[in-house]
Amino acid sequence: MYDCIVIGCGFAGSTAARRLAERGKRVLILEKRDHIGGNCYDERDAYGILIHRYGPHIFHTNSKKVYEFLSRFTEWTEYRHEVEAKIGESYVPVPFNFHTLRLLYGDRAERLERKLTAEYGEGSRVPILELQNNPDPEIAQIAAYVYDNIFLQYTMKQWGQRPEEIDRSVTARVPVVLSEDDRYFQDVYQGMPKDGFTALFRRMLAHENITVCLSADAKTRIRFQDTEILFDGEAYSGTVIATAPVDELFDFRFGMLPYRTLNFVTEHFSKDSYQPKAVINYTVSEAFTRITEYKKLTGQQAAGTTIMKEYPAPYTGARGQIPYYAVSNPESRALYARYRQLAKQYPKLHLLGRLAEYQYYNMDAIVEKALCLAESL
Ligand code: FAD
Ligand code: UDP
């Protein structure tokens, strides 16, 4: 009775389901967790503070299409995401920019700004691994500072590897910015959903053609056999959109894909404010990478404040662990390609999302891809 089965109820699954439902398709979503929203799920903690259970999520995009689609399900709270790194007792703006330069170099900063601008162009965004190649001794000194104080230890914590050992696109997400722009993201559209992400999802999924089944591990209901997909033991001829990890979907037939996981630790304080910004990165000390103070992210007015620390770790597949970040390297990409090839045996199976596509996507990229896929179907 369903034209399409969607595995996973995060942004990938929910967006695709909504678009298909609006085109008259009957869609069943199977979601392993006991809630909608995937990793963007938010909820109130014991103190009434809205927190993101799976780490801080800030919406940002340059895509008008994505912004307009999501705006059908939420209003937005204006929010400008600024991050600082705690280095010793000082807080410095991240991404490293001209403000950071002035804090560190004082009177020399203006001349260095001119030098950097002449070299790379006004407003440029230069990845640290590129800046390091500059032969100019003064620029090399800045690069060394940024590498040592912003990237090295944070990346070691996050990935268990040095910046130059991981895919270059990862550190390029946070380039050195040759301007006074303190924002973490430079996209045209930015904000936080006014009533939170879960409310946005609830509205997106409220459609007569969508049925959501929670606490439903797709693996107990869907089997991939030869060239046939079985649903509850019977051949299923409809479309299947899978947003779950592809290695798990195929019973780790070729082995496990590497991921990084996170352990989140929340603490509540009765004081009004914990730190100067919503997110502080710990780039030279501590075992955690960053602390998020939620009410500064959401704009919620509340007595007391809740913070969350993120402790990265290798993903082992242990019960309860969640794979958050694909570890992209030549070997993992080759292994993923084998799973992708296997998936092609099932012409009606589509892999979508951060896990099924094994890609470091932001949520807007996922929404865009889900809309495109649903429209092509
Ligand atoms: P998910 O949200 O992971 O959804 C996949 C769903 O599939 C999950 O609900 C899972 O339970 C379900 N599933 C898995 N296996 C099965 C199964 N066997 N059966 C049924 N269901 C299953 N992006 C931004 O744009 N801005 C940010 O600020 C931002 N911050 C982030 C912070 C952190 C800590 C992390 C990890 C990511 C962040 N992202 C951010 C990225 C964002 O989370 C993802 O782009 C987005 O959530 C991906 O959506 P998805 O649907 O592909 O995956
Ligand atoms: N990074 C870093 N120091 C920082 C911020 C980021 O070393 O202060 C590196 C780190 O390797 C991280 C990557 O840049 O994994 C991407 O950072 P981003 O903030 O985009 O990570 P996410 O929010 O997706 O976890």
Short mmCIF file of C-alpha atoms and ligand atoms in Angstrom, two decimals:
data_model
loop_
_atom_site.label_atom_id
_atom_site.label_comp_id
_atom_site.label_asym_id
_atom_site.label_seq_id
_atom_site.Cartn_x
_atom_site.Cartn_y
_atom_site.Cartn_z
CA MET A 1 0.00 0.00 0.00
CA TYR A 2 3.01 2.36 0.11
CA ASP A 3 4.54 3.79 -3.07
CA CYS A 4 7.73 4.55 -1.21
CA ILE A 5 9.49 3.43 1.94
CA VAL A 6 11.96 5.87 3.48
CA ILE A 7 14.54 4.60 5.95
CA GLY A 8 15.40 7.31 8.48
CA CYS A 9 13.52 10.41 9.61
CA GLY A 10 16.26 13.07 9.55
CA PHE A 11 16.39 15.96 7.07
CA ALA A 12 17.10 13.61 4.14
CA GLY A 13 14.21 11.21 4.79
CA SER A 14 11.68 13.80 5.96
CA THR A 15 12.28 16.20 3.05
CA ALA A 16 12.07 13.45 0.44
CA ALA A 17 8.93 12.06 2.11
CA ARG A 18 7.22 15.44 2.18
CA ARG A 19 7.96 16.21 -1.48
CA LEU A 20 6.78 12.76 -2.61
CA ALA A 21 3.65 13.01 -0.45
CA GLU A 22 2.81 16.36 -2.04
CA ARG A 23 3.04 14.67 -5.43
CA GLY A 24 0.43 12.13 -4.33
CA LYS A 25 2.74 9.27 -3.28
CA ARG A 26 1.96 7.30 -0.15
CA VAL A 27 5.10 7.19 1.96
CA LEU A 28 6.09 5.08 4.96
CA ILE A 29 9.03 6.28 7.06
CA LEU A 30 10.81 3.70 9.22
CA GLU A 31 12.87 5.36 11.95
CA LYS A 32 15.06 3.40 14.35
CA ARG A 33 15.02 6.03 17.11
CA ASP A 34 11.95 6.87 19.16
CA HIS A 35 11.75 10.39 17.73
CA ILE A 36 11.68 12.29 14.45
CA GLY A 37 14.36 14.74 13.21
CA GLY A 38 17.48 12.54 13.13
CA ASN A 39 20.53 14.37 14.43
CA CYS A 40 18.74 17.73 14.35
CA TYR A 41 16.31 16.66 17.08
CA ASP A 42 15.89 19.17 19.91
CA GLU A 43 14.03 18.90 23.20
CA ARG A 44 13.65 20.65 26.54
CA ASP A 45 15.91 19.39 29.32
CA ALA A 46 14.89 18.97 32.97
CA TYR A 47 15.32 22.74 33.45
CA GLY A 48 13.15 23.75 30.51
CA ILE A 49 16.11 24.75 28.31
CA LEU A 50 15.84 23.78 24.64
CA ILE A 51 18.88 21.67 23.79
CA HIS A 52 19.99 19.75 20.70
CA ARG A 53 20.40 16.15 21.84
CA TYR A 54 22.97 15.35 19.13
CA GLY A 55 25.07 18.50 19.18
CA PRO A 56 24.58 22.14 18.13
CA HIS A 57 22.81 22.72 14.80
CA ILE A 58 22.69 26.11 13.11
CA PHE A 59 20.81 26.53 9.85
CA HIS A 60 22.68 28.32 7.05
CA THR A 61 22.41 28.19 3.29
CA ASN A 62 22.92 30.07 0.05
CA SER A 63 20.07 28.16 -1.57
CA LYS A 64 16.88 30.15 -1.96
CA LYS A 65 15.08 26.93 -2.84
CA VAL A 66 16.08 25.26 0.44
CA TYR A 67 15.33 28.35 2.50
CA GLU A 68 11.88 28.76 0.95
CA PHE A 69 11.05 25.08 1.30
CA LEU A 70 11.93 25.01 5.02
CA SER A 71 10.27 28.37 5.64
CA ARG A 72 6.96 26.67 4.90
CA PHE A 73 7.40 24.77 8.19
CA THR A 74 8.99 27.35 10.44
CA GLU A 75 9.61 30.98 11.11
CA TRP A 76 13.20 31.89 11.89
CA THR A 77 14.92 33.58 14.78
CA GLU A 78 17.67 35.81 13.46
CA TYR A 79 20.94 34.46 14.69
CA ARG A 80 24.52 35.37 13.84
CA HIS A 81 26.82 32.45 14.68
CA GLU A 82 30.11 33.69 16.10
CA VAL A 83 32.59 31.27 17.61
CA GLU A 84 35.63 31.97 19.75
CA ALA A 85 38.54 29.73 20.59
CA LYS A 86 39.74 29.56 24.17
CA ILE A 87 43.52 29.76 24.08
CA GLY A 88 44.92 29.92 27.59
CA GLU A 89 42.82 32.58 29.32
CA SER A 90 42.04 34.47 26.07
CA TYR A 91 39.15 34.17 23.68
CA VAL A 92 39.93 34.77 20.00
CA PRO A 93 37.50 34.83 17.02
CA VAL A 94 37.28 31.70 14.83
CA PRO A 95 37.56 31.50 11.84
CA PHE A 96 40.85 33.34 12.23
CA ASN A 97 40.26 36.78 10.65
CA PHE A 98 41.54 40.36 10.80
CA HIS A 99 40.08 40.83 14.29
CA THR A 100 42.06 37.82 15.49
CA LEU A 101 45.14 39.21 13.74
CA ARG A 102 44.77 42.57 15.54
CA LEU A 103 44.36 40.88 18.90
CA LEU A 104 47.61 39.01 18.41
CA TYR A 105 49.77 41.40 16.41
CA GLY A 106 48.68 44.83 17.67
CA ASP A 107 50.46 47.59 15.71
CA ARG A 108 51.90 45.19 13.14
CA ALA A 109 48.46 43.90 12.15
CA GLU A 110 47.58 46.61 9.64
CA ARG A 111 50.70 45.98 7.54
CA LEU A 112 50.14 42.22 7.70
CA GLU A 113 46.52 42.67 6.58
CA ARG A 114 47.75 44.58 3.51
CA LYS A 115 50.28 41.87 2.78
CA LEU A 116 47.71 39.06 3.06
CA THR A 117 45.19 40.96 0.94
CA ALA A 118 47.77 41.64 -1.76
CA GLU A 119 48.64 37.95 -1.80
CA TYR A 120 45.17 36.37 -1.79
CA GLY A 121 42.65 39.13 -2.54
CA GLU A 122 40.29 41.11 -0.33
CA GLY A 123 37.82 38.99 1.61
CA SER A 124 39.46 35.72 0.52
CA ARG A 125 38.95 32.52 2.46
CA VAL A 126 42.25 30.68 2.62
CA PRO A 127 42.45 27.10 3.91
CA ILE A 128 45.13 26.72 6.58
CA LEU A 129 46.89 23.99 4.60
CA GLU A 130 47.23 26.44 1.71
CA LEU A 131 48.38 29.35 3.88
CA GLN A 132 51.12 27.14 5.26
CA ASN A 133 52.68 26.88 1.79
CA ASN A 134 53.28 30.60 1.55
CA PRO A 135 57.05 31.27 1.40
CA ASP A 136 56.82 34.75 2.96
CA PRO A 137 58.33 34.46 6.49
CA GLU A 138 55.71 36.74 8.10
CA ILE A 139 52.78 34.93 6.49
CA ALA A 140 54.41 31.62 7.37
CA GLN A 141 54.56 32.79 10.99
CA ILE A 142 50.84 33.60 10.99
CA ALA A 143 50.11 30.22 9.39
CA ALA A 144 52.18 28.48 12.04
CA TYR A 145 50.28 30.27 14.80
CA VAL A 146 46.89 29.36 13.30
CA TYR A 147 47.95 25.77 12.67
CA ASP A 148 49.34 25.28 16.19
CA ASN A 149 46.67 27.17 18.12
CA ILE A 150 43.46 26.62 16.14
CA PHE A 151 43.79 23.43 14.12
CA LEU A 152 46.32 20.94 15.43
CA GLN A 153 44.88 19.86 18.74
CA TYR A 154 41.22 20.36 17.87
CA THR A 155 41.70 18.15 14.80
CA MET A 156 43.63 15.54 16.80
CA LYS A 157 40.70 15.36 19.23
CA GLN A 158 38.03 15.34 16.53
CA TRP A 159 39.65 12.92 14.08
CA GLY A 160 42.52 11.24 15.93
CA GLN A 161 44.76 12.52 13.11
CA ARG A 162 46.74 15.64 12.24
CA PRO A 163 45.21 18.28 9.91
CA GLU A 164 47.45 17.25 7.00
CA GLU A 165 46.45 13.58 7.40
CA ILE A 166 42.71 14.09 6.92
CA ASP A 167 40.78 15.05 3.80
CA ARG A 168 41.74 18.65 2.96
CA SER A 169 38.10 19.68 2.51
CA VAL A 170 37.49 19.18 6.25
CA THR A 171 39.83 21.89 7.59
CA ALA A 172 38.90 24.05 4.57
CA ARG A 173 35.42 24.35 6.13
CA VAL A 174 36.96 26.82 8.58
CA PRO A 175 39.37 28.90 6.44
CA VAL A 176 41.43 31.93 7.43
CA VAL A 177 39.16 34.85 6.45
CA LEU A 178 40.80 37.98 5.06
CA SER A 179 38.23 40.44 6.36
CA GLU A 180 36.68 41.61 9.62
CA ASP A 181 33.76 39.21 9.21
CA ASP A 182 33.46 37.37 12.54
CA ARG A 183 30.65 35.08 11.41
CA TYR A 184 31.31 31.34 11.39
CA PHE A 185 29.16 30.99 8.26
CA GLN A 186 28.99 33.51 5.44
CA ASP A 187 25.77 32.21 3.81
CA VAL A 188 22.97 34.53 2.70
CA TYR A 189 20.30 32.81 4.80
CA GLN A 190 21.04 31.96 8.44
CA GLY A 191 18.92 31.41 11.49
CA MET A 192 17.40 29.11 14.05
CA PRO A 193 13.90 27.66 13.66
CA LYS A 194 11.72 29.79 15.91
CA ASP A 195 10.07 26.87 17.76
CA GLY A 196 13.03 24.54 17.32
CA PHE A 197 13.97 21.83 14.83
CA THR A 198 11.60 19.17 16.18
CA ALA A 199 8.61 21.47 15.65
CA LEU A 200 9.82 22.13 12.09
CA PHE A 201 9.97 18.36 11.46
CA ARG A 202 6.57 17.79 13.05
CA ARG A 203 5.01 20.26 10.61
CA MET A 204 6.91 18.88 7.63
CA LEU A 205 5.74 15.35 8.39
CA ALA A 206 2.11 16.33 9.02
CA HIS A 207 0.73 15.18 5.68
CA GLU A 208 -2.02 12.68 5.02
CA ASN A 209 0.21 10.66 2.68
CA ILE A 210 3.00 10.22 5.25
CA THR A 211 3.05 7.50 7.89
CA VAL A 212 5.90 7.60 10.40
CA CYS A 213 6.85 4.45 12.25
CA LEU A 214 9.18 5.19 15.20
CA SER A 215 11.39 2.68 17.06
CA ALA A 216 11.35 0.74 13.80
CA ASP A 217 14.73 -0.57 12.71
CA ALA A 218 14.40 -1.00 8.94
CA LYS A 219 16.66 -4.02 9.12
CA THR A 220 13.93 -5.97 10.89
CA ARG A 221 11.47 -5.24 8.06
CA ILE A 222 13.49 -4.79 4.89
CA ARG A 223 15.83 -7.38 3.36
CA PHE A 224 17.97 -7.07 0.25
CA GLN A 225 17.94 -10.41 -1.54
CA ASP A 226 19.66 -11.08 -4.87
CA THR A 227 18.05 -8.33 -6.96
CA GLU A 228 14.85 -8.14 -4.96
CA ILE A 229 13.83 -6.00 -1.98
CA LEU A 230 11.66 -7.74 0.60
CA PHE A 231 9.37 -5.76 2.90
CA ASP A 232 7.92 -7.74 5.81
CA GLY A 233 8.96 -10.90 3.96
CA GLU A 234 7.26 -10.09 0.66
CA ALA A 235 8.64 -8.73 -2.61
CA TYR A 236 8.32 -4.93 -2.63
CA SER A 237 8.13 -3.20 -6.00
CA GLY A 238 7.95 0.43 -4.78
CA THR A 239 10.76 2.92 -4.25
CA VAL A 240 13.07 2.66 -1.24
CA ILE A 241 15.01 5.72 -0.09
CA ALA A 242 17.66 4.74 2.43
CA THR A 243 19.30 7.37 4.64
CA ALA A 244 20.82 4.85 7.10
CA PRO A 245 24.52 3.87 7.01
CA VAL A 246 25.00 1.84 3.85
CA ASP A 247 27.43 -0.69 5.38
CA GLU A 248 24.90 -1.53 8.10
CA LEU A 249 22.11 -1.78 5.52
CA PHE A 250 24.03 -4.51 3.72
CA ASP A 251 25.06 -6.36 6.89
CA PHE A 252 28.68 -5.14 6.65
CA ARG A 253 29.19 -7.49 3.69
CA PHE A 254 32.44 -5.83 2.63
CA GLY A 255 33.43 -4.67 6.12
CA MET A 256 32.73 -1.63 8.31
CA LEU A 257 33.12 1.90 6.98
CA PRO A 258 35.09 4.12 9.40
CA TYR A 259 33.21 6.87 11.26
CA ARG A 260 33.82 9.15 14.22
CA THR A 261 31.31 9.35 17.02
CA LEU A 262 30.72 11.92 19.78
CA ASN A 263 29.87 11.63 23.44
CA PHE A 264 27.82 14.54 24.70
CA VAL A 265 27.94 15.68 28.33
CA THR A 266 25.46 18.31 29.50
CA GLU A 267 25.69 20.39 32.66
CA HIS A 268 23.29 22.92 34.13
CA PHE A 269 24.24 26.06 36.06
CA SER A 270 21.97 28.35 38.03
CA LYS A 271 23.89 31.42 36.83
CA ASP A 272 22.60 33.45 33.90
CA SER A 273 25.57 33.08 31.55
CA TYR A 274 28.36 30.52 31.24
CA GLN A 275 30.56 31.78 28.39
CA PRO A 276 30.85 34.78 26.02
CA LYS A 277 29.44 33.08 22.88
CA ALA A 278 27.04 30.22 22.11
CA VAL A 279 29.97 28.05 21.03
CA ILE A 280 33.52 28.14 22.37
CA ASN A 281 36.09 25.89 20.71
CA TYR A 282 38.81 24.41 22.91
CA THR A 283 41.65 24.40 20.44
CA VAL A 284 44.68 23.87 22.67
CA SER A 285 43.42 22.24 25.86
CA GLU A 286 40.79 19.87 27.30
CA ALA A 287 39.63 16.50 25.99
CA PHE A 288 36.41 17.94 24.54
CA THR A 289 36.38 19.98 21.33
CA ARG A 290 33.76 22.59 22.11
CA ILE A 291 31.17 23.81 24.58
CA THR A 292 27.75 24.97 23.43
CA GLU A 293 25.62 27.15 25.67
CA TYR A 294 22.18 26.49 24.25
CA LYS A 295 20.16 29.51 25.21
CA LYS A 296 22.71 31.72 23.46
CA LEU A 297 22.08 29.67 20.31
CA THR A 298 18.32 29.63 20.38
CA GLY A 299 17.72 33.05 21.96
CA GLN A 300 15.63 31.44 24.70
CA GLN A 301 15.08 33.59 27.79
CA ALA A 302 15.49 31.42 30.88
CA ALA A 303 16.81 31.47 34.40
CA GLY A 304 19.88 29.24 34.59
CA THR A 305 21.80 27.87 31.64
CA THR A 306 22.65 24.48 30.13
CA ILE A 307 25.91 23.69 28.36
CA MET A 308 27.07 20.70 26.33
CA LYS A 309 30.61 19.38 25.90
CA GLU A 310 31.51 17.22 22.88
CA TYR A 311 33.99 14.37 23.31
CA PRO A 312 34.94 12.76 19.98
CA ALA A 313 35.88 9.07 19.74
CA PRO A 314 36.32 6.37 17.12
CA TYR A 315 33.05 4.68 16.15
CA THR A 316 33.20 0.99 16.99
CA GLY A 317 29.60 -0.02 16.35
CA ALA A 318 29.06 -0.68 20.09
CA ARG A 319 25.43 -0.67 21.16
CA GLY A 320 24.04 2.86 21.49
CA GLN A 321 26.92 4.51 19.62
CA ILE A 322 25.98 6.75 16.69
CA PRO A 323 28.12 7.28 13.58
CA TYR A 324 28.28 11.07 13.10
CA TYR A 325 31.19 11.77 10.77
CA ALA A 326 32.36 9.72 7.77
CA VAL A 327 36.14 9.36 7.85
CA SER A 328 36.96 10.07 4.24
CA ASN A 329 40.26 8.68 2.91
CA PRO A 330 41.22 6.70 -0.22
CA GLU A 331 40.54 3.33 1.46
CA SER A 332 37.15 4.30 2.92
CA ARG A 333 36.08 5.85 -0.38
CA ALA A 334 37.03 2.64 -2.22
CA LEU A 335 35.08 0.57 0.32
CA TYR A 336 32.09 2.89 0.00
CA ALA A 337 32.24 2.54 -3.81
CA ARG A 338 31.78 -1.23 -3.40
CA TYR A 339 28.61 -0.68 -1.35
CA ARG A 340 27.37 1.86 -3.88
CA GLN A 341 27.92 -0.68 -6.66
CA LEU A 342 26.00 -3.28 -4.68
CA ALA A 343 23.13 -0.84 -4.18
CA LYS A 344 22.88 -0.49 -7.97
CA GLN A 345 21.62 -4.08 -8.12
CA TYR A 346 18.35 -2.67 -6.80
CA PRO A 347 17.15 -0.12 -9.37
CA LYS A 348 14.46 1.21 -7.02
CA LEU A 349 16.84 1.74 -4.11
CA HIS A 350 18.20 5.27 -3.65
CA LEU A 351 20.94 6.17 -1.18
CA LEU A 352 20.49 9.64 0.27
CA GLY A 353 21.96 11.67 3.11
CA ARG A 354 25.06 12.04 5.20
CA LEU A 355 25.26 8.37 6.19
CA ALA A 356 23.98 6.58 3.09
CA GLU A 357 26.14 8.76 0.82
CA TYR A 358 29.06 8.72 3.25
CA GLN A 359 29.60 12.49 2.84
CA TYR A 360 30.25 15.43 5.15
CA TYR A 361 27.04 17.29 4.26
CA ASN A 362 25.52 20.25 6.08
CA MET A 363 21.78 20.08 6.53
CA ASP A 364 20.99 22.47 3.67
CA ALA A 365 22.90 20.29 1.20
CA ILE A 366 20.85 17.32 2.40
CA VAL A 367 17.56 19.16 1.95
CA GLU A 368 18.59 20.23 -1.54
CA LYS A 369 19.59 16.70 -2.53
CA ALA A 370 16.38 15.25 -1.09
CA LEU A 371 14.25 17.74 -3.03
CA CYS A 372 16.12 16.91 -6.25
CA LEU A 373 15.78 13.17 -5.72
CA ALA A 374 12.06 13.37 -4.90
CA GLU A 375 11.44 15.57 -7.92
CA SER A 376 13.33 13.16 -10.20
CA LEU A 377 11.16 10.32 -8.91
P1 FAD B 1 20.44 11.93 10.14
O1 FAD B 1 19.93 13.18 10.74
O2 FAD B 1 21.55 11.20 10.82
O3 FAD B 1 19.23 10.96 9.91
C1 FAD B 1 19.38 9.59 9.61
C2 FAD B 1 18.30 8.85 10.36
O4 FAD B 1 18.33 7.47 9.97
C3 FAD B 1 18.50 8.88 11.86
O5 FAD B 1 17.35 9.38 12.50
C4 FAD B 1 18.75 7.42 12.22
O6 FAD B 1 18.21 7.05 13.49
C5 FAD B 1 18.01 6.71 11.11
N1 FAD B 1 18.46 5.32 10.92
C6 FAD B 1 19.72 4.85 10.93
N2 FAD B 1 19.71 3.51 10.75
C7 FAD B 1 18.41 3.14 10.64
C8 FAD B 1 17.75 1.90 10.46
N3 FAD B 1 18.43 0.76 10.36
N4 FAD B 1 16.39 1.88 10.41
C9 FAD B 1 15.66 3.03 10.52
N5 FAD B 1 16.25 4.25 10.69
C10 FAD B 1 17.60 4.29 10.75
N6 FAD B 1 24.64 20.88 9.64
C11 FAD B 1 24.36 22.21 9.48
O7 FAD B 1 23.87 22.60 8.41
N7 FAD B 1 24.60 23.10 10.50
C12 FAD B 1 25.12 22.72 11.69
O8 FAD B 1 25.32 23.55 12.58
C13 FAD B 1 25.41 21.34 11.88
N8 FAD B 1 25.93 20.92 13.06
C14 FAD B 1 26.21 19.60 13.23
C15 FAD B 1 26.72 19.19 14.45
C16 FAD B 1 27.01 17.85 14.67
C17 FAD B 1 27.56 17.42 15.99
C18 FAD B 1 26.79 16.92 13.63
C19 FAD B 1 27.12 15.46 13.83
C20 FAD B 1 26.27 17.31 12.42
C21 FAD B 1 25.97 18.65 12.19
N9 FAD B 1 25.41 19.10 11.01
C22 FAD B 1 25.15 20.43 10.82
C23 FAD B 1 25.09 18.16 9.91
C24 FAD B 1 23.63 17.69 10.00
O9 FAD B 1 23.44 17.00 11.22
C25 FAD B 1 23.37 16.73 8.85
O10 FAD B 1 23.62 17.35 7.61
C26 FAD B 1 21.93 16.23 8.81
O11 FAD B 1 21.45 15.91 10.09
C27 FAD B 1 21.91 15.00 7.96
O12 FAD B 1 20.60 14.52 7.82
P2 FAD B 1 20.37 13.00 7.41
O13 FAD B 1 18.92 12.82 7.29
O14 FAD B 1 21.22 12.66 6.24
O15 FAD B 1 20.98 12.16 8.62
N1 UDP B 2 38.66 22.85 13.12
C1 UDP B 2 39.71 23.09 13.99
N2 UDP B 2 39.59 24.05 14.94
C2 UDP B 2 38.48 24.80 15.07
C3 UDP B 2 37.41 24.57 14.20
C4 UDP B 2 37.52 23.58 13.24
O1 UDP B 2 40.72 22.39 13.92
O2 UDP B 2 38.43 25.67 15.97
C5 UDP B 2 38.82 21.80 12.08
C6 UDP B 2 38.53 20.42 12.63
O3 UDP B 2 39.33 19.50 11.92
C7 UDP B 2 37.06 20.24 12.30
C8 UDP B 2 36.99 20.92 10.93
O4 UDP B 2 37.89 22.04 11.04
O5 UDP B 2 36.69 18.88 12.24
C9 UDP B 2 35.62 21.39 10.52
O6 UDP B 2 35.08 22.21 11.53
P1 UDP B 2 33.52 22.47 11.67
O7 UDP B 2 33.33 23.49 12.73
O8 UDP B 2 32.96 22.74 10.34
O9 UDP B 2 33.03 21.04 12.20
P2 UDP B 2 31.55 20.50 12.57
O10 UDP B 2 30.78 21.65 13.13
O11 UDP B 2 31.00 19.97 11.29
O12 UDP B 2 31.85 19.44 13.57
#
